[in-house]
Amino acid sequence: MSTIKFKDQPLANCIATGLLAFVLTIPMHELFHLLTFYAYGFGDQVTMFSATCVGFDETQVDFQSLAPFHRIMAAGGSASILNAIIGLALFFILIRCRMGSMMRVFLIQLMGAQLATGFGYFMCAPMNFGDWGVVFNSFPDAPGLVQTLKVVLCVIGVVGTMFSFFALNYMSYYFIEGPSYKKERLYVALRLHLSMLLVGLLAGLIGGSASPASGGDIFAAIFGNMMWIVFFWGFLFTWFMVKHPKESRFLYPLPQQPYHLLLVIGILLVLIDLIILGPGLVINSK
């Protein structure tokens, strides 16, 4: 039986890897929270594990008994910190290691998603949004420290987000044989970066609007998914905003071979995340 090929097979492959990158970023971000709760002995609390939030009864936890670093980690800072570290580690892996075309596409999208989830959260810290809002609320005894943290995190977040734009642009040229050809840059940027933007926004908005964390507020869901904007800027940088490198880094074209099983697995995992984990699972170990 002949293998069915999509009209634009590289785009289908980039969507498949984008789905996997999403599943290994957002739900994993929440898993980091869950593991942190258990590490700090909060595992006997009623915990809700969902596609876009992990909640526990914060009123039953004496955060002020913890040292500042541990309070930050326990209250919600651990996940975005780990995301940023993973994203930076993937950047160095991608520039130092040789790998196949499909694996490189996947790791580039995963790198961007991890950087966005890490540094994007830091950048929004002054708004008391999400995880860091919980962290700051756990420091009623240290308002000065909170203001300092907001400034430091925002600066790191802005710098890290800008780094993400350039990192995604840099990675594009492993798939561009003629860097000076604008049409070729557009071809790669659309598939490598814009496909991940659409996957992240669509899955994130569906999961976010259904999540108890947003209360069904679509505007809160939109704001919470603005982190994916790094892929839009990565797309623009590659297409026409940043001068292309003089020497080609081309290794291979975008993957042309059909990866139907990978696409099916990606779709199933995202559906499980949105439908089963999205509404929330109550875990009570008491």
Coordinates of C-alpha atoms in Angstrom, one line a residue:
M1 CA 0.0 0.0 0.0
S2 CA 1.4 3.4 -1.0
T3 CA 2.2 6.0 1.7
I4 CA -0.2 8.9 1.7
K5 CA 1.6 12.2 1.4
F6 CA 0.2 15.6 2.3
K7 CA 0.3 18.3 -0.4
D8 CA 2.8 20.2 1.8
Q9 CA 4.6 17.4 3.6
P10 CA 7.2 19.6 5.4
L11 CA 4.3 21.7 6.9
A12 CA 2.6 18.5 8.1
N13 CA 5.8 17.3 9.7
C14 CA 6.4 20.7 11.4
I15 CA 2.8 20.6 12.8
A16 CA 3.5 17.1 14.1
T17 CA 6.7 18.2 15.9
G18 CA 4.9 21.3 17.1
L19 CA 2.2 19.3 18.8
L20 CA 4.8 17.2 20.6
A21 CA 6.7 20.4 21.5
F22 CA 3.5 21.8 23.0
V23 CA 2.8 18.6 25.0
L24 CA 6.4 18.6 26.3
T25 CA 6.2 22.2 27.4
I26 CA 2.8 23.3 28.9
P27 CA 1.7 20.1 30.6
M28 CA 5.3 19.5 31.7
H29 CA 5.4 23.0 33.1
E30 CA 2.5 22.0 35.3
L31 CA 4.1 18.7 36.1
F32 CA 7.1 20.7 37.5
H33 CA 4.7 22.5 39.8
L34 CA 3.2 19.2 41.0
L35 CA 6.6 17.7 41.7
T36 CA 7.6 20.8 43.5
F37 CA 4.6 20.6 45.7
Y38 CA 5.4 17.0 46.7
A39 CA 9.1 17.9 47.2
Y40 CA 8.2 20.5 49.7
G41 CA 5.7 18.2 51.5
F42 CA 2.5 19.6 50.1
G43 CA 1.5 16.3 48.5
D44 CA -1.2 15.7 51.1
Q45 CA -3.1 18.8 49.9
V46 CA -5.9 18.5 47.4
T47 CA -4.2 19.3 44.1
M48 CA -5.7 19.9 40.7
F49 CA -3.6 18.9 37.7
S50 CA -4.8 20.3 34.4
A51 CA -3.7 21.4 31.0
T52 CA -3.1 25.0 32.0
C53 CA -2.9 25.1 35.8
V54 CA -2.0 23.2 38.9
G55 CA -3.7 24.4 42.0
F56 CA -3.5 23.6 45.7
D57 CA -4.9 25.2 48.8
E58 CA -2.3 27.9 49.4
T59 CA -4.0 29.0 52.7
Q60 CA -2.9 25.8 54.3
V61 CA 0.8 26.4 53.6
D62 CA 3.0 28.5 55.8
F63 CA 5.2 30.0 53.2
Q64 CA 6.7 32.5 55.7
S65 CA 8.4 29.6 57.5
L66 CA 10.4 28.9 54.3
A67 CA 13.6 30.7 53.3
P68 CA 13.1 33.2 50.5
F69 CA 14.6 30.9 47.7
H70 CA 12.5 27.9 48.8
R71 CA 9.4 30.1 49.2
I72 CA 9.8 31.3 45.6
M73 CA 10.2 27.7 44.3
A74 CA 7.4 26.3 46.4
A75 CA 4.9 29.1 45.6
G76 CA 5.2 28.7 41.9
G77 CA 8.6 29.9 40.6
S78 CA 10.1 26.5 39.9
A79 CA 8.4 25.7 36.6
S80 CA 9.3 28.8 34.6
I81 CA 12.9 28.7 36.0
L82 CA 13.2 25.1 34.8
N83 CA 11.7 26.0 31.4
A84 CA 14.3 28.7 30.9
I85 CA 17.1 26.4 31.9
I86 CA 15.9 23.6 29.5
G87 CA 15.5 26.1 26.7
L88 CA 19.0 27.4 27.1
A89 CA 20.4 23.8 27.3
L90 CA 18.6 22.9 24.1
F91 CA 20.1 25.9 22.3
F92 CA 23.6 24.7 23.1
I93 CA 22.7 21.1 22.1
L94 CA 21.4 22.3 18.8
I95 CA 24.5 24.3 17.9
R96 CA 26.9 21.6 19.1
C97 CA 25.4 18.3 18.1
R98 CA 24.6 16.8 14.7
M99 CA 21.2 15.1 14.2
G100 CA 18.6 14.3 11.6
S101 CA 16.4 16.9 10.0
M102 CA 13.2 15.8 11.8
M103 CA 14.9 15.7 15.2
R104 CA 16.4 19.2 14.6
V105 CA 13.0 20.6 13.7
F106 CA 11.5 19.2 16.9
L107 CA 14.2 20.4 19.2
I108 CA 14.2 23.9 17.7
Q109 CA 10.4 24.1 18.3
L110 CA 10.8 22.6 21.8
M111 CA 13.7 25.1 22.5
G112 CA 11.5 28.0 21.5
A113 CA 8.5 26.8 23.5
Q114 CA 10.6 26.3 26.6
L115 CA 12.3 29.7 26.3
A116 CA 9.0 31.4 25.7
T117 CA 7.4 29.7 28.8
G118 CA 10.4 30.5 31.0
F119 CA 11.4 34.0 29.9
G120 CA 7.9 35.0 28.9
Y121 CA 6.7 34.4 32.5
F122 CA 9.6 36.5 33.8
M123 CA 8.8 39.4 31.6
C124 CA 5.2 39.5 32.9
A125 CA 6.3 39.4 36.5
P126 CA 5.4 43.1 37.2
M127 CA 1.8 42.4 36.3
N128 CA 1.4 39.9 39.2
F129 CA 0.3 37.4 36.6
G130 CA 0.0 33.7 37.1
D131 CA 2.7 31.8 38.9
W132 CA 4.8 34.8 39.9
G133 CA 1.7 36.6 41.2
V134 CA 1.3 33.7 43.7
V135 CA 5.0 34.0 44.5
F136 CA 4.8 37.7 45.2
N137 CA 1.6 37.2 47.3
S138 CA 3.6 34.8 49.5
F139 CA 5.9 37.7 50.6
P140 CA 3.6 40.0 52.6
D141 CA 6.4 40.4 55.1
A142 CA 8.9 41.6 52.5
P143 CA 7.4 44.2 50.1
G144 CA 10.9 45.6 49.2
L145 CA 12.1 42.2 48.1
V146 CA 9.0 41.8 45.9
Q147 CA 9.6 45.1 44.1
T148 CA 13.3 44.1 43.6
L149 CA 12.3 40.7 42.3
K150 CA 9.8 42.2 39.8
V151 CA 12.4 44.5 38.3
V152 CA 15.1 41.8 38.1
L153 CA 12.7 39.2 36.6
C154 CA 11.3 41.7 34.1
V155 CA 14.8 42.6 32.9
I156 CA 15.8 38.9 32.6
G157 CA 12.6 38.2 30.9
V158 CA 13.0 40.9 28.3
V159 CA 16.6 40.0 27.6
G160 CA 15.7 36.3 27.4
T161 CA 12.8 36.9 25.1
M162 CA 14.9 38.9 22.8
F163 CA 17.5 36.1 22.8
S164 CA 14.7 33.7 21.9
F165 CA 13.9 35.8 18.7
F166 CA 17.5 35.7 17.6
A167 CA 18.0 32.0 18.6
L168 CA 15.0 30.9 16.4
N169 CA 16.3 33.0 13.6
Y170 CA 19.8 31.4 13.9
M171 CA 18.3 27.9 13.8
S172 CA 16.4 28.6 10.6
Y173 CA 19.6 28.6 8.6
Y174 CA 20.3 24.9 9.1
F175 CA 17.4 24.4 6.6
I176 CA 18.1 27.3 4.2
E177 CA 20.5 26.5 1.4
G178 CA 20.5 30.0 -0.2
P179 CA 20.4 32.5 2.7
S180 CA 20.2 35.5 0.3
Y181 CA 16.9 34.2 -1.3
K182 CA 14.0 35.8 0.4
K183 CA 11.5 33.3 -0.9
E184 CA 13.5 30.4 0.5
R185 CA 13.7 32.1 3.9
L186 CA 9.9 32.7 3.8
Y187 CA 9.4 29.0 2.9
V188 CA 11.3 27.7 5.9
A189 CA 10.1 30.4 8.4
L190 CA 6.5 29.7 7.6
R191 CA 6.8 26.0 8.3
L192 CA 9.4 26.0 11.1
H193 CA 8.1 28.9 13.2
L194 CA 4.6 29.9 12.1
S195 CA 3.3 26.3 12.4
M196 CA 4.5 26.2 16.0
L197 CA 2.9 29.6 16.7
L198 CA -0.5 28.3 15.4
V199 CA -0.3 25.0 17.3
G200 CA 0.6 26.8 20.6
L201 CA -2.1 29.5 20.2
L202 CA -4.9 27.1 19.2
A203 CA -4.2 24.5 21.8
G204 CA -3.3 27.1 24.5
L205 CA -6.5 29.1 23.9
I206 CA -8.8 26.1 23.9
G207 CA -7.1 24.7 27.0
G208 CA -6.9 28.1 28.7
S209 CA -10.5 29.1 28.1
A210 CA -11.7 25.8 29.5
S211 CA -9.3 25.9 32.5
P212 CA -10.6 26.7 36.0
A213 CA -7.7 29.1 36.3
S214 CA -9.1 31.5 33.7
G215 CA -12.7 31.1 34.9
G216 CA -13.8 30.8 31.2
D217 CA -12.4 34.3 30.5
I218 CA -11.2 34.2 26.9
F219 CA -9.3 37.5 27.4
A220 CA -7.3 35.9 30.3
A221 CA -6.6 32.9 28.0
I222 CA -5.4 35.1 25.2
F223 CA -3.1 37.1 27.6
G224 CA -1.8 33.8 29.1
N225 CA -0.8 32.6 25.7
M226 CA 1.0 35.7 24.4
M227 CA 4.3 33.8 25.2
W228 CA 4.0 32.1 21.8
I229 CA 4.7 35.5 20.1
V230 CA 8.4 34.5 20.1
F231 CA 7.7 32.2 17.1
F232 CA 6.0 35.1 15.2
W233 CA 9.1 37.2 15.7
G234 CA 11.4 34.3 14.9
F235 CA 9.4 34.0 11.6
L236 CA 9.8 37.7 10.9
F237 CA 13.5 37.8 11.8
T238 CA 14.2 34.9 9.4
W239 CA 12.0 36.3 6.6
F240 CA 13.2 39.8 6.3
M241 CA 13.9 41.7 9.5
V242 CA 17.4 40.4 10.4
K243 CA 20.3 40.3 7.9
H244 CA 21.0 36.8 6.8
P245 CA 24.4 35.2 7.5
K246 CA 27.1 35.5 4.9
E247 CA 28.1 31.8 5.1
S248 CA 25.4 29.1 4.9
R249 CA 24.8 26.7 7.8
F250 CA 22.6 24.5 5.6
L251 CA 22.7 20.8 6.6
Y252 CA 19.5 19.5 5.0
P253 CA 16.0 20.6 3.8
L254 CA 12.9 20.4 5.9
P255 CA 11.9 16.8 6.3
Q256 CA 10.0 15.5 3.3
Q257 CA 9.4 11.9 4.4
P258 CA 5.8 11.3 5.8
Y259 CA 5.7 10.9 9.5
H260 CA 2.0 9.9 9.9
L261 CA 2.4 8.1 13.2
L262 CA 4.2 11.0 14.8
L263 CA 1.3 13.3 13.7
V264 CA -1.3 10.9 15.1
I265 CA 0.6 10.6 18.4
G266 CA 0.9 14.4 18.7
I267 CA -2.8 15.0 18.1
L268 CA -3.8 12.3 20.6
L269 CA -1.5 13.7 23.3
V270 CA -2.8 17.2 22.8
L271 CA -6.4 15.9 22.9
I272 CA -5.7 14.0 26.1
D273 CA -4.2 17.1 27.6
L274 CA -7.2 19.3 26.6
I275 CA -10.0 16.9 27.2
I276 CA -8.9 14.8 30.2
L277 CA -6.4 17.1 32.0
G278 CA -8.0 20.4 30.9
P279 CA -11.0 20.3 33.2
G280 CA -8.8 19.2 36.1
L281 CA -8.1 16.0 38.0
V282 CA -8.4 16.1 41.7
I283 CA -5.6 14.3 43.5
N284 CA -6.1 13.8 47.3
S285 CA -3.5 11.6 49.0
K286 CA -5.0 12.1 52.5

